[in-house]
PDB file of C-alpha atoms in Angstrom:
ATOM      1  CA  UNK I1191     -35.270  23.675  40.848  1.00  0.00           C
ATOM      2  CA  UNK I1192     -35.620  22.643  37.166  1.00  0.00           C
ATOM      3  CA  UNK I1193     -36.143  19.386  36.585  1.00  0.00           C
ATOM      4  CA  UNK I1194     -32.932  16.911  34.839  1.00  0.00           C
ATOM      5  CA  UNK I1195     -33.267  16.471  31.184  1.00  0.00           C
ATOM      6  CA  UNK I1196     -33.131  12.813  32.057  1.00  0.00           C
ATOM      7  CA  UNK I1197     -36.374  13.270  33.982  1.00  0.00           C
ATOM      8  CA  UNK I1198     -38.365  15.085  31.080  1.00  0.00           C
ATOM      9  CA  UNK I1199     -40.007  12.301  28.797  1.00  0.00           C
ATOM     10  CA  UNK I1200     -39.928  12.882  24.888  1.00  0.00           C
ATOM     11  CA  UNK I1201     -43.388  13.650  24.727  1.00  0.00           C
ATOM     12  CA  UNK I1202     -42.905  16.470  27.630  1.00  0.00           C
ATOM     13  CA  UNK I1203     -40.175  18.109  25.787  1.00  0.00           C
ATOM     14  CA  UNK I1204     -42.330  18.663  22.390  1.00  0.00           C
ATOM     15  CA  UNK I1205     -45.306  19.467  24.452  1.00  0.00           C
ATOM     16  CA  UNK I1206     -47.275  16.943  23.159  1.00  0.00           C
ATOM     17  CA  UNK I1207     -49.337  14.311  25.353  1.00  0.00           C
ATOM     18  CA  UNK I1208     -48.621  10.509  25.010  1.00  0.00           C
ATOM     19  CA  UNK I1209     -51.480   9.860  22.379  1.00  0.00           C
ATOM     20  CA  UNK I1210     -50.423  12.348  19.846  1.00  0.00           C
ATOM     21  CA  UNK I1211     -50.504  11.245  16.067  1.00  0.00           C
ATOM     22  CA  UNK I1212     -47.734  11.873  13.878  1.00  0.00           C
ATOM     23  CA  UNK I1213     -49.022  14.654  12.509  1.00  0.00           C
ATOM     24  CA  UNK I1214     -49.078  16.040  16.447  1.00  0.00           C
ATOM     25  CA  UNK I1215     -45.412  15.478  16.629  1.00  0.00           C
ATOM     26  CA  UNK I1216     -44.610  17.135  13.308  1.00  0.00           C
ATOM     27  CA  UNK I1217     -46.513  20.195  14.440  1.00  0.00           C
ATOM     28  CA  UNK I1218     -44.755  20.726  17.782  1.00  0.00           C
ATOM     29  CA  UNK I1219     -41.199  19.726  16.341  1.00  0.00           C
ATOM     30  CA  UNK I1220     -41.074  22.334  14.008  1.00  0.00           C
ATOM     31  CA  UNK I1221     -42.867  24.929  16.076  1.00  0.00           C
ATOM     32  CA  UNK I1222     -40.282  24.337  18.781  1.00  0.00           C
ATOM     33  CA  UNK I1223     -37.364  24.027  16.389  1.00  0.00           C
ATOM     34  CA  UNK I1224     -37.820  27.214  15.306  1.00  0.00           C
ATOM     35  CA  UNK I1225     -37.643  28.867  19.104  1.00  0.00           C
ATOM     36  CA  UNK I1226     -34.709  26.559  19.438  1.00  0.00           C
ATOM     37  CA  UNK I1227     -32.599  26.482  16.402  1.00  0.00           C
ATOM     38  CA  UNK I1228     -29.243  28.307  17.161  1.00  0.00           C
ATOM     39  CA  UNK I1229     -29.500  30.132  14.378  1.00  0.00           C
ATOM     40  CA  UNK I1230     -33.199  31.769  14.531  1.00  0.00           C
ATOM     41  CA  UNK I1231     -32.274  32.089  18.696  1.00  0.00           C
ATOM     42  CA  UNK I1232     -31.099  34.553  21.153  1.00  0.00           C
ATOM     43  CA  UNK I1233     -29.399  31.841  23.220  1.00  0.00           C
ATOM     44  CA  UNK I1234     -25.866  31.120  23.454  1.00  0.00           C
ATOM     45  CA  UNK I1235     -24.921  28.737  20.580  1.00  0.00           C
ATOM     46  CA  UNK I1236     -24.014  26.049  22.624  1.00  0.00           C
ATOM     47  CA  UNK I1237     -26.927  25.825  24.764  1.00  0.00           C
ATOM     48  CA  UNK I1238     -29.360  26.523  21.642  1.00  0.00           C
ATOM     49  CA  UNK I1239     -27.695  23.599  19.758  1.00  0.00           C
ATOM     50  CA  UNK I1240     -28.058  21.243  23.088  1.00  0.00           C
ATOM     51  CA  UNK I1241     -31.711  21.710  23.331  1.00  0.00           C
ATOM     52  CA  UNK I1242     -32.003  21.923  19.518  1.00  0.00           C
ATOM     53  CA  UNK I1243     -30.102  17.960  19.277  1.00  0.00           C
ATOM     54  CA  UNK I1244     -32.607  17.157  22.575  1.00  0.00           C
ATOM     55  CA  UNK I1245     -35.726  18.292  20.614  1.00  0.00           C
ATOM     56  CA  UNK I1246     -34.204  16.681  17.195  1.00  0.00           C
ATOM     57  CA  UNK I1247     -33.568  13.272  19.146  1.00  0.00           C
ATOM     58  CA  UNK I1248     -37.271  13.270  20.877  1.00  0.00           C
ATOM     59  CA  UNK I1249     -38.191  13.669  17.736  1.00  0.00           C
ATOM     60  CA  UNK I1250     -36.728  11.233  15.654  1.00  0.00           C
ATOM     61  CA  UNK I1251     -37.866   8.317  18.478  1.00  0.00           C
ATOM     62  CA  UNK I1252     -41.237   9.390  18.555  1.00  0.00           C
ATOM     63  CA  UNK I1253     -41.758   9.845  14.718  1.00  0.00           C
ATOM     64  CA  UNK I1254     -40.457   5.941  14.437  1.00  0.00           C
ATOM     65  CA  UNK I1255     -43.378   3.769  15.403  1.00  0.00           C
ATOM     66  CA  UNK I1256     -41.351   1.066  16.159  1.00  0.00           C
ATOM     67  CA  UNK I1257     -38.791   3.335  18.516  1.00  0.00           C
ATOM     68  CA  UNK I1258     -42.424   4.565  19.832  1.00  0.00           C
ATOM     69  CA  UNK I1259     -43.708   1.488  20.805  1.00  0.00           C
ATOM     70  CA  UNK I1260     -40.023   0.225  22.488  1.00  0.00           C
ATOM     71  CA  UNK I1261     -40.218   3.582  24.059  1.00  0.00           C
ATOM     72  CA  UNK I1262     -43.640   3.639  25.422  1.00  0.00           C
ATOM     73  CA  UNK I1263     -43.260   0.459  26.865  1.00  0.00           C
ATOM     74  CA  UNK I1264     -39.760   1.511  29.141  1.00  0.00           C
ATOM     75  CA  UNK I1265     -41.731   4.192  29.721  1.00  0.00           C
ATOM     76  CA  UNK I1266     -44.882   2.538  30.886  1.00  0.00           C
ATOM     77  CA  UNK I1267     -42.389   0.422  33.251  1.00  0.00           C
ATOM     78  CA  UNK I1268     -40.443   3.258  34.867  1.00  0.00           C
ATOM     79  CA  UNK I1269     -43.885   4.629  35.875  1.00  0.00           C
ATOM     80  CA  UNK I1270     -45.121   1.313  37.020  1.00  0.00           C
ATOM     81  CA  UNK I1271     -41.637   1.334  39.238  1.00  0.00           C
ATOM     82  CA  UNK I1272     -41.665   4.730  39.708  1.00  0.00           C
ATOM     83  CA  UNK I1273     -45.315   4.375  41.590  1.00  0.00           C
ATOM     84  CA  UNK I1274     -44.896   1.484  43.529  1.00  0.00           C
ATOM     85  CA  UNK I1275     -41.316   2.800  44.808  1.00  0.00           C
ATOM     86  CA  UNK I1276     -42.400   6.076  45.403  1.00  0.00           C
ATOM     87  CA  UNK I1277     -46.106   6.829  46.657  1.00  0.00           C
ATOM     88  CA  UNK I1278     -47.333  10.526  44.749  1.00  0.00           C
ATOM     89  CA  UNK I1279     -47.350  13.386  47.262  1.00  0.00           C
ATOM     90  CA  UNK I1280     -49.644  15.540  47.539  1.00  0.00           C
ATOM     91  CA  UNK I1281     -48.471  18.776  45.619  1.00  0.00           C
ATOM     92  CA  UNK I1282     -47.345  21.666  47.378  1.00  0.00           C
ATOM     93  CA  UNK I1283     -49.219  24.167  45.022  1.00  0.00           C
ATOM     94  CA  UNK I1284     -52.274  22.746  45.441  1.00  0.00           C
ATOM     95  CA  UNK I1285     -52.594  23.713  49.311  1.00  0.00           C
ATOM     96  CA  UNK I1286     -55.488  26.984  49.853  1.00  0.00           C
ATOM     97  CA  UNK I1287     -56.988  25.851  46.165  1.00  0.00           C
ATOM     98  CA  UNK I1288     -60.967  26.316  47.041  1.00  0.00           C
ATOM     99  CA  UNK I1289     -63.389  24.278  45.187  1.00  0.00           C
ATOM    100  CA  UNK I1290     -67.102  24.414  45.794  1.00  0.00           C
ATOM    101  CA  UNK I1291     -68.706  22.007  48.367  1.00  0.00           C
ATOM    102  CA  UNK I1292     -70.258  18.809  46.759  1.00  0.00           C
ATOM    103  CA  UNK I1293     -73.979  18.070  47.196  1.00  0.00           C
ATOM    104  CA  UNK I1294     -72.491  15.375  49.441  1.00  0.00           C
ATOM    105  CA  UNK I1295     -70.434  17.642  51.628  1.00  0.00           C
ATOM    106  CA  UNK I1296     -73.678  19.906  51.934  1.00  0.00           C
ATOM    107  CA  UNK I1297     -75.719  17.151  53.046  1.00  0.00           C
ATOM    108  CA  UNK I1298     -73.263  15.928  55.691  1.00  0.00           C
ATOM    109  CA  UNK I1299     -73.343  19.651  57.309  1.00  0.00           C
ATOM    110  CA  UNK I1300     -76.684  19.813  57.246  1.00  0.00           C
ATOM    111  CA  UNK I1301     -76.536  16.843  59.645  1.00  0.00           C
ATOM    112  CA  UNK I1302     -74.274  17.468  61.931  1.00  0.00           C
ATOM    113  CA  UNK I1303     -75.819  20.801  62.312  1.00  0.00           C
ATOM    114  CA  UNK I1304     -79.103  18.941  62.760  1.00  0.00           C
ATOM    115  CA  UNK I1305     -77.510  16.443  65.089  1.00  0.00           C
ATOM    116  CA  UNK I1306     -75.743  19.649  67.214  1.00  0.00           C
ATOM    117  CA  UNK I1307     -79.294  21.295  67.500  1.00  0.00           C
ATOM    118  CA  UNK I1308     -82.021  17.877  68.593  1.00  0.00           C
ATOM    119  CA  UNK I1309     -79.026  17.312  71.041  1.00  0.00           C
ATOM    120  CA  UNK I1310     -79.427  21.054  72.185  1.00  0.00           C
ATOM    121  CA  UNK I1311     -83.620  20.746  72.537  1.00  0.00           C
ATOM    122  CA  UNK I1312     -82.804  17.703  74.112  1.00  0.00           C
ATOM    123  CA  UNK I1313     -81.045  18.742  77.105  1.00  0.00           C
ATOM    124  CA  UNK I1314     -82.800  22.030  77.279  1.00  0.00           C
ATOM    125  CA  UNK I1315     -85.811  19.919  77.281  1.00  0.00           C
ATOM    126  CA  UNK I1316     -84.726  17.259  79.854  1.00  0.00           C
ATOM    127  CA  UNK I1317     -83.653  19.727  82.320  1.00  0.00           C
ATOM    128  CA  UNK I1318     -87.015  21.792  81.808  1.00  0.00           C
ATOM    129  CA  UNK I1319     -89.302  18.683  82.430  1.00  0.00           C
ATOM    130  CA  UNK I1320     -87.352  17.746  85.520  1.00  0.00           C
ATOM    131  CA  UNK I1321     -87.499  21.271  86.944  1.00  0.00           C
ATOM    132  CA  UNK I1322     -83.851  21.983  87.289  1.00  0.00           C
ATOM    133  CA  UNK I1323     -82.911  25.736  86.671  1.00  0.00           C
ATOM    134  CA  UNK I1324     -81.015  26.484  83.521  1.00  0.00           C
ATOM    135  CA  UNK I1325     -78.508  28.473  85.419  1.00  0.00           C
ATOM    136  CA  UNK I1326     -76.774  27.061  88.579  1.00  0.00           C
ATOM    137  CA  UNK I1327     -74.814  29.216  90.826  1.00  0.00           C
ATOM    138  CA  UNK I1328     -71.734  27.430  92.068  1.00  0.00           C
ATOM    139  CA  UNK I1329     -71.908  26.894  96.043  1.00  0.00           C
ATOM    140  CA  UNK I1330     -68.318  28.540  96.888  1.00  0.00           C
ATOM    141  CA  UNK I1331     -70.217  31.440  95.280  1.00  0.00           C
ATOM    142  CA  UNK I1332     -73.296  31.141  97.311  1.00  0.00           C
ATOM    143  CA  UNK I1333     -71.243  30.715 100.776  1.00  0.00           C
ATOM    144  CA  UNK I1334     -69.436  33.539  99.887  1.00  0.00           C
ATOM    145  CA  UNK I1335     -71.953  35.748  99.295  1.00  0.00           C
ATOM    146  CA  UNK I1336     -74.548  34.680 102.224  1.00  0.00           C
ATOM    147  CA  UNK I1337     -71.127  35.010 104.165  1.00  0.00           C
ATOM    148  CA  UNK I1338     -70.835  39.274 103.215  1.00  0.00           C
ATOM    149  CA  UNK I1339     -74.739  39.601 103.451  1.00  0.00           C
ATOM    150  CA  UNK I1340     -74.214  38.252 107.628  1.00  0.00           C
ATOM    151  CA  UNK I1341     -71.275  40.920 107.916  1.00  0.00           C
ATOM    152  CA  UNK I1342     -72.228  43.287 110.340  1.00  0.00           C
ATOM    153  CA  UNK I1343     -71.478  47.220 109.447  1.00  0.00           C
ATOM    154  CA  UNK I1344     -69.482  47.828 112.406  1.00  0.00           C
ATOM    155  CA  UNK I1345     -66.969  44.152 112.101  1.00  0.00           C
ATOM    156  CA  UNK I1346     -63.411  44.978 111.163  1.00  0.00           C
ATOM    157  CA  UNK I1347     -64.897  47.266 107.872  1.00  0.00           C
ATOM    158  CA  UNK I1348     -67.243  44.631 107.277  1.00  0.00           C
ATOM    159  CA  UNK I1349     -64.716  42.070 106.474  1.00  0.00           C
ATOM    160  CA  UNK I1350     -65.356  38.529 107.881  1.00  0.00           C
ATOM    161  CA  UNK I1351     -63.386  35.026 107.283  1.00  0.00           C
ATOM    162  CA  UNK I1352     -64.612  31.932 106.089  1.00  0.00           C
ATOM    163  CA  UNK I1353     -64.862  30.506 109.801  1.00  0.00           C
ATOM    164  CA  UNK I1354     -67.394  33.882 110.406  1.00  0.00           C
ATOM    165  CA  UNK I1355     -64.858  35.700 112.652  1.00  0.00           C
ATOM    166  CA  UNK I1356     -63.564  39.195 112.093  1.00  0.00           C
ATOM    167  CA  UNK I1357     -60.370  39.265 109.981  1.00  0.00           C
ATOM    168  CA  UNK I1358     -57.308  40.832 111.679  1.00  0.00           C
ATOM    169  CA  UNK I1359     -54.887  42.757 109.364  1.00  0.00           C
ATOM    170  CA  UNK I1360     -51.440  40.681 109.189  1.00  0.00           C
ATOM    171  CA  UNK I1361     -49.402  43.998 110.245  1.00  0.00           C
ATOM    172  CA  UNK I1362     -50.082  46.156 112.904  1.00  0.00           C
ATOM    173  CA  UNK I1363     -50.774  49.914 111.937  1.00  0.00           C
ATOM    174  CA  UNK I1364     -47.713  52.556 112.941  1.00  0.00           C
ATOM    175  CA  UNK I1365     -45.096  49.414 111.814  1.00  0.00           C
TER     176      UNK I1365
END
C-alpha cells in the first residue's frame, strides 16, 4: 500500500534529508521536475501535472527559510505526537536480517557453554566419588528380567506372570 501524499513530508518527496542546504533543494527540484513535468513525461497529463504542482509546492516551502523554519517546527511536533501516540514497531522487513555476533554476544556463549560443561564434570564427578554407577537400570526392568531368567523350559512356553505362576491363554484352543 503506498503511502497518502499527506503522509510524505516535503523533504521525502524531493529526496532530500531534513538538513539539506538550498543548494540541496535546488538540485533535487529540478532533477525531479524534469521526470515529472507533463510535458518531458510518459504519464497521463493529469497525474504528471499533480505530482509536478506537489513537487513545485515542496519546493517553494522549503526554498523560503522562513516557511522552512514554520515548517520544521509542525513538523518536529507531529513527530513528537506521532511518537508518544504511537510506539515504532518493529519493521516487518527487517525479520531473518543476519548481522554478525558482537564481541559481547561471543563472550556470553562462551559462558554459558562453560557454565553447561563445570556443571557436567560436576555431576559426573559427584557420582564417581560416591561410587554410584553412571548407568542405572530401572527395577521394573530388573524384576522383569530375573522373572524370564527363573522361567522354566517346560512352563506354559516359558511364559510366567508377575505373581511367578504359569500364564493361561484367555481362550481355549479348538474355540
Amino acid at each position: 500500500m503506498a503511502p497518502q501524499a499527506q503522509d510524505i513530508t516535503y523533504y521525502e518527496r524531493l529526496g532530500v534529508s531534513r538538513s539539506a542546504d538550498a543548494d540541496s533543494l535546488r538540485q533535487a527540484f529540478r532533477r525531479l521536475s524534469k521526470a515529472v513535468h507533463p510535458d518531458t513525461t510518459r504519464l497521463p497529463a493529469q497525474d504528471a501535472a499533480r505530482q509536478f504542482r506537489l513537487l513545485r509546492e515542496a519546493y517553494e516551502q522549503l526554498a523560503d527559510p522562513r516557511r522552512r523554519r514554520v515548517y520544521d517546527a509542525a513538523l518536529r511536533e507531529r513527530d513528537a505526537i506521532h511518537q508518544t501516540v504511537m510506539p515504532s514497531l518493529p519493521v516487518p522487513h527487517a525479520i531473518g536480517q543476519r548481522r554478525p555476533l558482537s564481541g559481547g554476544e561471543w563472550l556470553s556463549l562462551l559462558l554459558l557453554l562453560g557454565s553447561l560443561l563445570l556443571c557436567l564434570l560436576l555431576g559426573v564427578g559427584v557420582a564417581w566419588s560416591r561410587g554410584l554407577e553412571l548407568q542405572v537400570q530401572p527395577s521394573w526392568l530388573v524384576e522383569e528380567q530375573t522373572q524370564l531368567m527363573d522361567a522354566q523350559p517346560g512352563d506354559s512356553d516359558g511364559i510366567t506372570s508377575f505373581s511367578g505362576h504359569a500364564a493361561q491363554p484367555a481362550f481355549p484352543a479348538g474355540t
